[in-house]
mmCIF file of C-alpha atoms and ligand atoms in Angstrom:
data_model
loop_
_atom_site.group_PDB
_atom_site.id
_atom_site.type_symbol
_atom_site.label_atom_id
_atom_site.label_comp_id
_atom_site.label_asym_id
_atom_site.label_seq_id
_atom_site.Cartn_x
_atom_site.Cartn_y
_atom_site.Cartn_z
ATOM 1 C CA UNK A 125 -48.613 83.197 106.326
ATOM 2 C CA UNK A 126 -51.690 83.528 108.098
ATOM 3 C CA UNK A 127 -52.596 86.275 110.782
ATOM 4 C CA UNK A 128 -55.053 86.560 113.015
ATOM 5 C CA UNK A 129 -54.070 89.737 114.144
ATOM 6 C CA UNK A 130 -56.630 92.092 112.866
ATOM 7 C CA UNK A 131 -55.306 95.828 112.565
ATOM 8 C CA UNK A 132 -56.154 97.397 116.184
ATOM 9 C CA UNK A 133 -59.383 100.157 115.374
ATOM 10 C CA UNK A 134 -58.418 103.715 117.040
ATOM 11 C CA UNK A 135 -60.170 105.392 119.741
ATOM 12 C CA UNK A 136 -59.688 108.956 119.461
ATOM 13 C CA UNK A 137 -61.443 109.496 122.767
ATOM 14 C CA UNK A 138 -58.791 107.513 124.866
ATOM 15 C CA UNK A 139 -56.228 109.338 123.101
ATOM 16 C CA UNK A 140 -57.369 112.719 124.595
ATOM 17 C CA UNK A 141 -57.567 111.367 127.835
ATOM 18 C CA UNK A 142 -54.064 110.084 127.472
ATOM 19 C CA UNK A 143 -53.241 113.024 126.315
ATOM 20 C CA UNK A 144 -54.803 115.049 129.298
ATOM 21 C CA UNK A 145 -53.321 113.046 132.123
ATOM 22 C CA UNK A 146 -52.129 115.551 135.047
ATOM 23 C CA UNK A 147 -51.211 113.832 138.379
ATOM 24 C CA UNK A 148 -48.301 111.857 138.953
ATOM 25 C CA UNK A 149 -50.763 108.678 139.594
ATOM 26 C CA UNK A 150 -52.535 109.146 136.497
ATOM 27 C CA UNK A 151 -49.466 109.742 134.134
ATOM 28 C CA UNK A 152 -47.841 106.485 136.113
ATOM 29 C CA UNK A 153 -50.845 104.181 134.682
ATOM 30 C CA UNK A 154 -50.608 105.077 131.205
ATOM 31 C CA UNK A 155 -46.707 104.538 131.497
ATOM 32 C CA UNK A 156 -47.174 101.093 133.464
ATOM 33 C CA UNK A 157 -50.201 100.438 130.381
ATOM 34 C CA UNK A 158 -47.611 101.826 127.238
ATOM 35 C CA UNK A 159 -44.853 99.771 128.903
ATOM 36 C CA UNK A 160 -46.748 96.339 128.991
ATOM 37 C CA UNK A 161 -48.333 97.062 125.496
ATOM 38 C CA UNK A 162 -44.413 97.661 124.008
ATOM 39 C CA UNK A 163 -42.911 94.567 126.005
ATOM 40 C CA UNK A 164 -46.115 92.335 124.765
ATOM 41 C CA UNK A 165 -45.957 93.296 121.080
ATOM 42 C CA UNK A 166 -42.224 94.760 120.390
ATOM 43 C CA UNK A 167 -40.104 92.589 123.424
ATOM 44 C CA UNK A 168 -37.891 94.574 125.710
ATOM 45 C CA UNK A 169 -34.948 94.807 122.678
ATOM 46 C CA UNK A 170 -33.675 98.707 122.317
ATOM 47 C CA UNK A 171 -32.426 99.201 118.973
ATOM 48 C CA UNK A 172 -29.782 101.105 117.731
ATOM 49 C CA UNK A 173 -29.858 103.768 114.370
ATOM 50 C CA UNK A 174 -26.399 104.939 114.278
ATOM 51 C CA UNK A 175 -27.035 109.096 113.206
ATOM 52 C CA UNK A 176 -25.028 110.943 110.849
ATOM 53 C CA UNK A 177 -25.907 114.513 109.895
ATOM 54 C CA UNK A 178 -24.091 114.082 106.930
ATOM 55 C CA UNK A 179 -25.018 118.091 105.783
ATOM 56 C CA UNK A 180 -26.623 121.214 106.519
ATOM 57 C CA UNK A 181 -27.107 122.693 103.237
ATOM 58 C CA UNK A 182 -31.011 123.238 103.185
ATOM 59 C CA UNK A 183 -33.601 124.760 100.429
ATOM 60 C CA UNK A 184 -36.174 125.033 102.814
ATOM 61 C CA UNK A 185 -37.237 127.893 105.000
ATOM 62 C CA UNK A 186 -39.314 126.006 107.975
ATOM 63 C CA UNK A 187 -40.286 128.516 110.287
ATOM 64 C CA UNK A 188 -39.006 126.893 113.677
ATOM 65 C CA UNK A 189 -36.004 125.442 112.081
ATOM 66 C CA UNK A 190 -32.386 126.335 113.250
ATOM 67 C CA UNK A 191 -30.838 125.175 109.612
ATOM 68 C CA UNK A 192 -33.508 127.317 107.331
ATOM 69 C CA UNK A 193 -32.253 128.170 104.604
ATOM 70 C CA UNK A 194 -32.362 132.041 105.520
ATOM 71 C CA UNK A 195 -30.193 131.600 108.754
ATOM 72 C CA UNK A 196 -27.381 132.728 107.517
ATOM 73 C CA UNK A 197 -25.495 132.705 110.823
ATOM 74 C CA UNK A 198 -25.009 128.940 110.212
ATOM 75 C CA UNK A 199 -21.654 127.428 108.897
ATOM 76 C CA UNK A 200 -22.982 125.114 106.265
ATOM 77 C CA UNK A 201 -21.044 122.159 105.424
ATOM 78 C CA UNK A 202 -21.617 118.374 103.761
ATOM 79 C CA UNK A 203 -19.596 115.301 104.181
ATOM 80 C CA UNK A 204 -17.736 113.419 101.437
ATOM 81 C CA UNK A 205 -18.589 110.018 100.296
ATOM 82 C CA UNK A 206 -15.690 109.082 102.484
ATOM 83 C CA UNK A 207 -16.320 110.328 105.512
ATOM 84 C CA UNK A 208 -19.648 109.383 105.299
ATOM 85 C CA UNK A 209 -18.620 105.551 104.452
ATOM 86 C CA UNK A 210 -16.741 105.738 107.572
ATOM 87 C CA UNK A 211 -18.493 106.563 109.755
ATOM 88 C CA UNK A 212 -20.871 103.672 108.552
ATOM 89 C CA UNK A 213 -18.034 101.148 108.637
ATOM 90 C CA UNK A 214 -17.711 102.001 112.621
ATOM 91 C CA UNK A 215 -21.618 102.047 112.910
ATOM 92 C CA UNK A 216 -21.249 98.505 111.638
ATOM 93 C CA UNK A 217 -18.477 97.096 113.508
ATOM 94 C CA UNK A 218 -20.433 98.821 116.535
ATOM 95 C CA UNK A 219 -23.274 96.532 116.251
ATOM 96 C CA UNK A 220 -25.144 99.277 115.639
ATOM 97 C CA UNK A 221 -27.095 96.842 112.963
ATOM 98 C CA UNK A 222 -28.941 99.761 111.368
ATOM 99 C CA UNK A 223 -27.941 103.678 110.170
ATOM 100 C CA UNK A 224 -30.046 106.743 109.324
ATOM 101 C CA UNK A 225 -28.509 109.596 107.306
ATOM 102 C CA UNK A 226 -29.904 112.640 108.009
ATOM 103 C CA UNK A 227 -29.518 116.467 106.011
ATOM 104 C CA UNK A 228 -31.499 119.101 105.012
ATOM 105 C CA UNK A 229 -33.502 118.951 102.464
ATOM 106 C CA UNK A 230 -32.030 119.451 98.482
ATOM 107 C CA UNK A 231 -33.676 118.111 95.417
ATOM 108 C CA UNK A 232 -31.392 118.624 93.263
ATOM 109 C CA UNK A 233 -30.055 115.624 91.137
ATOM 110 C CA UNK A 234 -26.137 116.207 92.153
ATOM 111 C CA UNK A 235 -27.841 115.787 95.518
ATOM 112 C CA UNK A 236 -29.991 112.984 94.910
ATOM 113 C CA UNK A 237 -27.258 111.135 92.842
ATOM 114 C CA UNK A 238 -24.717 111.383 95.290
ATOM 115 C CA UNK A 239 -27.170 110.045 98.395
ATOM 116 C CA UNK A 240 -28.133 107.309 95.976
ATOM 117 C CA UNK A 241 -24.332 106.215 95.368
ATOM 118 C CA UNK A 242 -23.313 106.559 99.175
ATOM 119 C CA UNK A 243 -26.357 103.941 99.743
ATOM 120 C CA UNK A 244 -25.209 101.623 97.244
ATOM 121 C CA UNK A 245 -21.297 101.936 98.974
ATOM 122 C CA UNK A 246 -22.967 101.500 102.556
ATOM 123 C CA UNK A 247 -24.613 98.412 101.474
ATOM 124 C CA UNK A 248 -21.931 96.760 99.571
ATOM 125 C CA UNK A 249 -19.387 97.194 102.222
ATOM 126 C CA UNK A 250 -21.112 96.842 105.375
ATOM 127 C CA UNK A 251 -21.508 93.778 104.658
ATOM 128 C CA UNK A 252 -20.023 90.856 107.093
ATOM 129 C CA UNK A 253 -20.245 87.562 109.131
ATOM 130 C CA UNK A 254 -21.948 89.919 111.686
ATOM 131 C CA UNK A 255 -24.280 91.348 109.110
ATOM 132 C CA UNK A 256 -24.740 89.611 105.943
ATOM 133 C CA UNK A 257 -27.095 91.704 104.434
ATOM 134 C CA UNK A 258 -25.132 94.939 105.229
ATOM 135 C CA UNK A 259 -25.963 97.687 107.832
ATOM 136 C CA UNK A 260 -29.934 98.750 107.284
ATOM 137 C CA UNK A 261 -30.058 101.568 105.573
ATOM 138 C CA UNK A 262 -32.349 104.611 106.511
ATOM 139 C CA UNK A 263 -33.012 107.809 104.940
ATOM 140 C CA UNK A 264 -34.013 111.573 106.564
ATOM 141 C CA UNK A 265 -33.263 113.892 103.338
ATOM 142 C CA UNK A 266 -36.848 115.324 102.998
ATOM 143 C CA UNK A 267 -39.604 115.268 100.654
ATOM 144 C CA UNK A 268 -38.536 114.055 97.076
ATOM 145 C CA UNK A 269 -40.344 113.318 93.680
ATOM 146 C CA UNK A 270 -41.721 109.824 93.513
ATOM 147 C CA UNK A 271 -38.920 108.379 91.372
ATOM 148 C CA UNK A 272 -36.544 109.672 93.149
ATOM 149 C CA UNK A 273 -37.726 107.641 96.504
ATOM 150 C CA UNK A 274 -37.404 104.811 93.935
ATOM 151 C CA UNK A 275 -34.000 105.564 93.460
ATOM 152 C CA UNK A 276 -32.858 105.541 96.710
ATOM 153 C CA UNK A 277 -34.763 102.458 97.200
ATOM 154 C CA UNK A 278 -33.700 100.757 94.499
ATOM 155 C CA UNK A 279 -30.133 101.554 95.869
ATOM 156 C CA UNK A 280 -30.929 99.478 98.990
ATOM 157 C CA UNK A 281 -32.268 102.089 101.802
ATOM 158 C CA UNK A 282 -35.399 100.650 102.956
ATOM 159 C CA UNK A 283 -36.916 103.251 105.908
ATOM 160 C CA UNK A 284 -37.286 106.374 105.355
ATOM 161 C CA UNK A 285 -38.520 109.375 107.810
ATOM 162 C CA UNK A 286 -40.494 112.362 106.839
ATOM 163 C CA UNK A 287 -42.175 114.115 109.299
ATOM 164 C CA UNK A 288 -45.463 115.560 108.825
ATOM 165 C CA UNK A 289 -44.742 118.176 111.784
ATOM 166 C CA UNK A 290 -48.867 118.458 112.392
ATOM 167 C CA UNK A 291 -51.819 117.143 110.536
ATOM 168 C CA UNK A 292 -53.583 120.176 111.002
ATOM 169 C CA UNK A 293 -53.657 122.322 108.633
ATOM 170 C CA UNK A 294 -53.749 125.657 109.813
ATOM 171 C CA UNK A 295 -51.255 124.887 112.366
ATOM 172 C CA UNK A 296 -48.993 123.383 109.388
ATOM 173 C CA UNK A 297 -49.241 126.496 107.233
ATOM 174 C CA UNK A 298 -48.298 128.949 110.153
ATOM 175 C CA UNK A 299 -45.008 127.178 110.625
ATOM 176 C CA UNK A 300 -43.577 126.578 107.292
ATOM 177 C CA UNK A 301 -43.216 129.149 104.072
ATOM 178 C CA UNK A 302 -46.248 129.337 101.567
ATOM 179 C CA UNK A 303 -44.751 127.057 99.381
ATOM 180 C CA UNK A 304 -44.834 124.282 101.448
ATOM 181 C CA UNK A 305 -47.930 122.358 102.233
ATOM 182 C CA UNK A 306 -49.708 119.824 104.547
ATOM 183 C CA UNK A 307 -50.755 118.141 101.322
ATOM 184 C CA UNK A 308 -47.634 117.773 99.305
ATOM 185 C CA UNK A 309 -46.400 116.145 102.633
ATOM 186 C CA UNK A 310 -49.093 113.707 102.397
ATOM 187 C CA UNK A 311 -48.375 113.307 99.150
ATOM 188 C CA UNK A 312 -44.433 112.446 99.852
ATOM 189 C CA UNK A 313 -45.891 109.737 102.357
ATOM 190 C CA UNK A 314 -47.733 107.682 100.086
ATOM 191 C CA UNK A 315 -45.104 108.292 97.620
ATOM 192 C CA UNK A 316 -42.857 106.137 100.543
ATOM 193 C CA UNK A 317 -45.201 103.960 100.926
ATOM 194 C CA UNK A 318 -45.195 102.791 96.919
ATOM 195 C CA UNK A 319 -41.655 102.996 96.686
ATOM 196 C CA UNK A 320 -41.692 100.084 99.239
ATOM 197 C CA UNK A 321 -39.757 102.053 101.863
ATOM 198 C CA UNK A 322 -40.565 101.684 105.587
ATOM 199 C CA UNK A 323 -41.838 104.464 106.693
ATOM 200 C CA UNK A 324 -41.603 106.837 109.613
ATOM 201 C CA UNK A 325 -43.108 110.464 110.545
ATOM 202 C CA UNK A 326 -43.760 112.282 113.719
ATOM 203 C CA UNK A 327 -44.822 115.694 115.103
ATOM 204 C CA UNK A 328 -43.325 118.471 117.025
ATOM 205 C CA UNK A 329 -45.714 118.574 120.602
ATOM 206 C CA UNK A 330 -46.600 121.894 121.993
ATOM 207 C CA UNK A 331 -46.141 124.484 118.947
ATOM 208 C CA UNK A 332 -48.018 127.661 119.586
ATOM 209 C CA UNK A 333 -51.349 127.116 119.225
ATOM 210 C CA UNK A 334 -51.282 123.734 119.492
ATOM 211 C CA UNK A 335 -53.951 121.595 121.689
ATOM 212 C CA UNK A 336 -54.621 118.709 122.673
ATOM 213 C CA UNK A 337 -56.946 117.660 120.007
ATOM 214 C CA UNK A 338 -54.744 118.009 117.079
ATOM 215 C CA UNK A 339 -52.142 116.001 118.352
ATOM 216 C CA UNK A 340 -54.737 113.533 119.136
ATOM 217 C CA UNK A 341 -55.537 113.870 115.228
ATOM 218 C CA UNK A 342 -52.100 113.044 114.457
ATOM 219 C CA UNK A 343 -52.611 109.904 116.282
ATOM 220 C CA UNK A 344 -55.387 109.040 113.994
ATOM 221 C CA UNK A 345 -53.376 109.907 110.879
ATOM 222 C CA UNK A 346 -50.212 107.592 112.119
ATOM 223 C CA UNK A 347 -53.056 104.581 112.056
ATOM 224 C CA UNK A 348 -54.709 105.779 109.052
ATOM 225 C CA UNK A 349 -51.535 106.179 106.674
ATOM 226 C CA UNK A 350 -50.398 102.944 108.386
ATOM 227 C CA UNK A 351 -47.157 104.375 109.432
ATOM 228 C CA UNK A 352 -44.361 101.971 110.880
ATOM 229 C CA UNK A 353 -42.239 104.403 112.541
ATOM 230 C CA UNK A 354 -42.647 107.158 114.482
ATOM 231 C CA UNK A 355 -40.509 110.218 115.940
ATOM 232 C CA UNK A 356 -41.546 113.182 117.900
ATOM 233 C CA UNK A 357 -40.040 115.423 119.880
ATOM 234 C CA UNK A 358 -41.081 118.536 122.307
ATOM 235 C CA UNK A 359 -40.771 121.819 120.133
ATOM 236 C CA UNK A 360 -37.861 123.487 121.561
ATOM 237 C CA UNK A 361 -37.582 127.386 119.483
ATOM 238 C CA UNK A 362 -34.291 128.413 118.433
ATOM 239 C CA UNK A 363 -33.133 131.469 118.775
ATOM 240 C CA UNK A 364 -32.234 132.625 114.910
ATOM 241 C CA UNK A 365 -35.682 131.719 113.745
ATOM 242 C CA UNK A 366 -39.166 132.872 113.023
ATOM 243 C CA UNK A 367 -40.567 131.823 115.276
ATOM 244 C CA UNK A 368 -38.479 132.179 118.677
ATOM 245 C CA UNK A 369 -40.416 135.469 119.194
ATOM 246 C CA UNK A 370 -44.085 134.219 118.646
ATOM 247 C CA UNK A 371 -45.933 133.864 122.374
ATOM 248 C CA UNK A 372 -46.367 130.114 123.559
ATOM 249 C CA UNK A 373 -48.483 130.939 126.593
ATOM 250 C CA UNK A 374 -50.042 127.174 126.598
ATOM 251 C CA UNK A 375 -46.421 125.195 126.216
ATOM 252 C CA UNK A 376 -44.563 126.119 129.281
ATOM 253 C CA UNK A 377 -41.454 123.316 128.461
ATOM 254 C CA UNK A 378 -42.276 121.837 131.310
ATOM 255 C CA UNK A 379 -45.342 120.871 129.714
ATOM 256 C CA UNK A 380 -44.033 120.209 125.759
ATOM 257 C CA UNK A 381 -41.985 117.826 127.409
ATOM 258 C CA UNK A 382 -44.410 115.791 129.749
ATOM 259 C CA UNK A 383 -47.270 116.211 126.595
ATOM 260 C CA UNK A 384 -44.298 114.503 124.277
ATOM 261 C CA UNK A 385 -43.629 111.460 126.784
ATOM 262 C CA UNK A 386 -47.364 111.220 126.554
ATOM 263 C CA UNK A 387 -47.867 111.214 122.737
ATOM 264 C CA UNK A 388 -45.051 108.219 123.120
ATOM 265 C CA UNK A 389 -47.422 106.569 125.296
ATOM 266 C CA UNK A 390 -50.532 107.345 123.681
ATOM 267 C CA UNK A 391 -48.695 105.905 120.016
ATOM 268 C CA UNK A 392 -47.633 102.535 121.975
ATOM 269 C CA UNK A 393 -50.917 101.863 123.290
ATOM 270 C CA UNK A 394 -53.023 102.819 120.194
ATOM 271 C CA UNK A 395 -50.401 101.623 117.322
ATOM 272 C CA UNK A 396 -48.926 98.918 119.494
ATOM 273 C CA UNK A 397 -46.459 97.384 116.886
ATOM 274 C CA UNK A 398 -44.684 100.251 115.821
ATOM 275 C CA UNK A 399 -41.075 101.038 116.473
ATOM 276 C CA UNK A 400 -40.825 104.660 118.372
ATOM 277 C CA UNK A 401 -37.960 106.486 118.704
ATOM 278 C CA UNK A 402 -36.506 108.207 121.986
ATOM 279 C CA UNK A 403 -35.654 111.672 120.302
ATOM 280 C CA UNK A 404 -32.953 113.641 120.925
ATOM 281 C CA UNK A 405 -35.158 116.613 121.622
ATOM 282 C CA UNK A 406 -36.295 114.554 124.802
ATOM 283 C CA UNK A 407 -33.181 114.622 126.288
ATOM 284 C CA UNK A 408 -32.524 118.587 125.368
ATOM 285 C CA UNK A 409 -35.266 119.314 128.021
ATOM 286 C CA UNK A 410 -34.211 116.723 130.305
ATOM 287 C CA UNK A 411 -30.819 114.948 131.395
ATOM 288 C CA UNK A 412 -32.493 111.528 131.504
ATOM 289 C CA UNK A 413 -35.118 112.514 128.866
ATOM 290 C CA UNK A 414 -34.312 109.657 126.468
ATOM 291 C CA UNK A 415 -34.391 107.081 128.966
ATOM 292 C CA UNK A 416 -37.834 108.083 130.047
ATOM 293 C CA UNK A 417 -38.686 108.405 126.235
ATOM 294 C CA UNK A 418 -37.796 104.027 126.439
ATOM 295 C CA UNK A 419 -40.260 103.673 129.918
ATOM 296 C CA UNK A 420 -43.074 105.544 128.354
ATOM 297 C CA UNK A 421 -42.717 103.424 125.561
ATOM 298 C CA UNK A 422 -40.084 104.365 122.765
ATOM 299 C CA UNK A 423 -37.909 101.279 121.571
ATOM 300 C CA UNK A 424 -35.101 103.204 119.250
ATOM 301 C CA UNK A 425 -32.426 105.404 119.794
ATOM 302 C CA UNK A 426 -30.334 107.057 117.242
ATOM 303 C CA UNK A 427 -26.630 107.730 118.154
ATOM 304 C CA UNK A 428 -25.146 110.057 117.205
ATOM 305 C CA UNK A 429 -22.346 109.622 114.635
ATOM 306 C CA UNK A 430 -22.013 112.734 112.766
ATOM 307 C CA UNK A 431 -18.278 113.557 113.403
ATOM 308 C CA UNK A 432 -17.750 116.076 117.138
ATOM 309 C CA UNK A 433 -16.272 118.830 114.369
ATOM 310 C CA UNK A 434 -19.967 119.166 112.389
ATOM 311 C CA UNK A 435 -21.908 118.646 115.620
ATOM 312 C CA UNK A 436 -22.030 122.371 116.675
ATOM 313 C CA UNK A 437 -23.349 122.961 113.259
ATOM 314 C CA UNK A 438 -26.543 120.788 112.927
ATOM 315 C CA UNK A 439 -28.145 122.853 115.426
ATOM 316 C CA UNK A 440 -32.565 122.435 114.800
ATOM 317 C CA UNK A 441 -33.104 123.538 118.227
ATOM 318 C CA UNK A 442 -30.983 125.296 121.163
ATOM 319 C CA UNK A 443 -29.722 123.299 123.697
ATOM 320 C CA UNK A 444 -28.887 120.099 121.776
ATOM 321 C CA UNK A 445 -27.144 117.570 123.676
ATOM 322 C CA UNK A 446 -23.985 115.615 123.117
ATOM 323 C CA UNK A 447 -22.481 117.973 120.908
ATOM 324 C CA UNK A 448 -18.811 117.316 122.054
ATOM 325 C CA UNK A 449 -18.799 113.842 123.251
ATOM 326 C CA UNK A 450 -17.005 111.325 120.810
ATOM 327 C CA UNK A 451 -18.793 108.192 119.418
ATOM 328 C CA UNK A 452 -17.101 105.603 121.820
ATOM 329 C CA UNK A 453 -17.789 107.731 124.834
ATOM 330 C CA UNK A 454 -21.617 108.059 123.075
ATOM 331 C CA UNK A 455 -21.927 104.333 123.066
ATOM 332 C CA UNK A 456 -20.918 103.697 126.393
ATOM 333 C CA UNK A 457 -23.155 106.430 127.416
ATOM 334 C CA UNK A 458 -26.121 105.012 125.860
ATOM 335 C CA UNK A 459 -25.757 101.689 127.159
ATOM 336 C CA UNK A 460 -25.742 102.511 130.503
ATOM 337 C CA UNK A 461 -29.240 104.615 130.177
ATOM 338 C CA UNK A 462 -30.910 101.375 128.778
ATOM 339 C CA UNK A 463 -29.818 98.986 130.954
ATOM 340 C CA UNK A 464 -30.561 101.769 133.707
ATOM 341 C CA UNK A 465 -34.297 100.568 132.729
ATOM 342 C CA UNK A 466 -34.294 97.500 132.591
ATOM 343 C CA UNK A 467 -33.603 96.874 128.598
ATOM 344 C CA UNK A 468 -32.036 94.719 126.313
ATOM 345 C CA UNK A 469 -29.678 96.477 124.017
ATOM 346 C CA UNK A 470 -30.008 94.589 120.513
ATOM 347 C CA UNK A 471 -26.551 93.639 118.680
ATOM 348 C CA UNK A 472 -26.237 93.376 114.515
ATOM 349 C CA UNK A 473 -30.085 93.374 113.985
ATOM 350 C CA UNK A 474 -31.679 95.507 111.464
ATOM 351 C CA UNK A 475 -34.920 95.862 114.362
ATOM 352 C CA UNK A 476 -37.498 96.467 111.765
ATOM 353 C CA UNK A 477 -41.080 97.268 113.123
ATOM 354 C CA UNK A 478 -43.042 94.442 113.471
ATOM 355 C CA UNK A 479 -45.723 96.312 112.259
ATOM 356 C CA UNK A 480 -44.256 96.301 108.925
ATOM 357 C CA UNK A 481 -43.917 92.674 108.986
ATOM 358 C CA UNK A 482 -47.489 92.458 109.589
ATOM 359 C CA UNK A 483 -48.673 95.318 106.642
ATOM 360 C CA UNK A 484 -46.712 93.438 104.427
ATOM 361 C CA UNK A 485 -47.877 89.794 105.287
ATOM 362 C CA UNK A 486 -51.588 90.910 104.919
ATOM 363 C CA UNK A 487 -51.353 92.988 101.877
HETATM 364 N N1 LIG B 669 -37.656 121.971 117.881
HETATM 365 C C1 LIG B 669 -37.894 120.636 117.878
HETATM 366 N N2 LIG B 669 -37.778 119.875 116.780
HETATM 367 C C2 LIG B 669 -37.399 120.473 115.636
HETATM 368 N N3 LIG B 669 -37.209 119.989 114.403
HETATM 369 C C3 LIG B 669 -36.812 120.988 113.604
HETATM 370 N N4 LIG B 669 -36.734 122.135 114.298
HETATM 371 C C4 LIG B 669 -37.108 121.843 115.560
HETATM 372 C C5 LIG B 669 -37.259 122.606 116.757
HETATM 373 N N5 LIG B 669 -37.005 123.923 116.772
HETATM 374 C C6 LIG B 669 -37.517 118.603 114.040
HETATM 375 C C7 LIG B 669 -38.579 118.558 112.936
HETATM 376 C C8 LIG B 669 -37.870 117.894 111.783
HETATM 377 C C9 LIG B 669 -36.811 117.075 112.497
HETATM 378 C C10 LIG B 669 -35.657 116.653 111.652
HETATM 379 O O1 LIG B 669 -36.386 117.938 113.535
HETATM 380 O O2 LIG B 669 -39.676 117.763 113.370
HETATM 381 O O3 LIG B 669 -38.691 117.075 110.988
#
């Protein structure tokens, strides 16, 4: 196939004056300009990850995170295979299309074998009339060796989100433990990116000490690593960590949130083909939060699925919404907020980035 598409260069320049828009006229034009970028290159299609957190159990000690391994206030609990395989059987006959399981983060090869063998059950029997390849498969279960991405790949997941959190790296050691680092991150990336996954990161917007110009340095590393997905979310602190004690005297939320719906913009109109998730986070700071995450430019949202009982327990941040609403009443919910703007909700399709497509038909 041929393309004439060449891979949009980056202007780091318009990204900071995204970035810096303040008036309710100039944060309307870069909404009306992400908007028309995502309807020209992506359609007007909303597509549907199905979430489960299928466990809580977590090695690492992230500084901002409410699951850290140190918290020990948390009830920590993991799925079985069949609940998991469950709630990926309703995901499917949901139309959902596409699932991401989600945990913390455990290397350990019990771990690791058991993710791999749920993948291989959620492919084999997800598949139908409706889906004949099976639901698509994504994975959120931290950074793993090489071979083990293989694994799972091999298994049949094919996206895979790891977020770098920041590309800077002073900012990146402040908020995580000394024996996790910006460059073994990095590392994990590319690692995706051999293993033939799709891949997806994102950063937290307005950490302390955060500015402008390092999140407009993230932007640059999204087009650099050639990154197909993308997630990000205002930093909200929670309250049994770290860090809910360290001043933020530049990230009123008010301001997280509005810099985050930004960054969404800023991605559409400098990555244009990527898919971009509405985060949950969005909507913790604001009722309608996801639906403005779709105007500003976002084309994914991630239901949740992880069963009401567990909900209470997969707590990152304070705040989190939809923590006692069932599935159904979830779906119906959803559907309403994207048809509230004006989008297409997208039935039994996988909704791959077309940027993928396009890395893969020119490599
Ligand atoms: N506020 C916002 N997002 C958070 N995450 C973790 N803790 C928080 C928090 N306190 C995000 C991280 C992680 C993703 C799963 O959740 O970016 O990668």
């Amino acid at each position: 196939m041929t393309n004439t598409s060449p891979r949009p260069s980056i202007d780091r320049d318009a990204i900071i004056r995204i970035l810096s828009s303040n008036t309710p006229d100039a944060i309307e034009a870069v909404r009306r300009q992400a908007e028309q970028i995502l309807l020209t290159h992506c359609g007007n299609k909303v597509y549907y990850r199905g979430l489960v957190e299928f466990s809580n159990q977590c090695a690492c000690n992230c500084l901002y995170c409410g699951i850290r391994a140190e918290n020990t206030s948390v009830r920590r609990y993991a799925m079985n295979e069949a609940e998991i395989i469950e709630a990926a059987q309703w995901c499917a006959q949901a139309g959902y299309g596409s699932i991401v399981l989600q945990s913390g983060e455990r290397k350990d090869e019990p771990f690791v074998a058991f993710v791999e063998n749920v993948v291989r059950r959620i492919k084999r029997e997800t598949v139908s009339t409706d889906l004949p390849q099976g639901l698509g498969i994504t994975l959120c279960v931290g950074e793993q060796t090489e071979a083990t991405y293989r694994r799972f790949r091999e298994a049949g997941a094919h996206r895979y989100l790891l977020r770098i959190e920041t590309t800077n790296p002073a900012l990146f050691a402040r908020i995580h433990p000394a024996g996790q680092t910006l460059a073994s991150r990095m590392q994990a990336l590319e690692h995706l990116h051999t293993a033939g996954f799709q891949v997806g990161t994102g950063v937290m917007i307005g950490l302390p000490g955060q500015t402008l110009d390092m999140l407009a340095d993230d932007v640059v590393f999204f087009h650099r690593f050639d990154i197909d997905m993308i997630g990000m979310g205002p930093y909200i602190p929670h309250a049994a960590t770290p860090m809910a004690g360290w001043p933020n005297p530049d990230w009123p939320p008010a301001r997280a949130f509005q810099t985050a719906l930004l960054m969404v913009a800023a991605v559409r109109i400098s990555l244009k083909d990527v898919n971009i998730a509405a985060t949950t986070a969005l909507q913790a700071m604001d009722p309608v939060g996801r639906e403005k995450g779709l105007q500003f430019g976002a084309n994914v949202i991630m239901p949740q699925l992880t069963p009401t009982e567990h909900r209470g327990d997969y707590l990152l941040y304070e705040n989190k919404p939809c923590i006692d609403e069932d599935k159904s009443e979830c779906r119906r919910c959803l559907e309403r907020r994207i048809q509230s703007v004006g989008r297409t909700l997208a039935i039994n399709e996988w909704g791959d980035s077309r940027h993928f497509a396009r890395r893969t038909a020119e490599a």
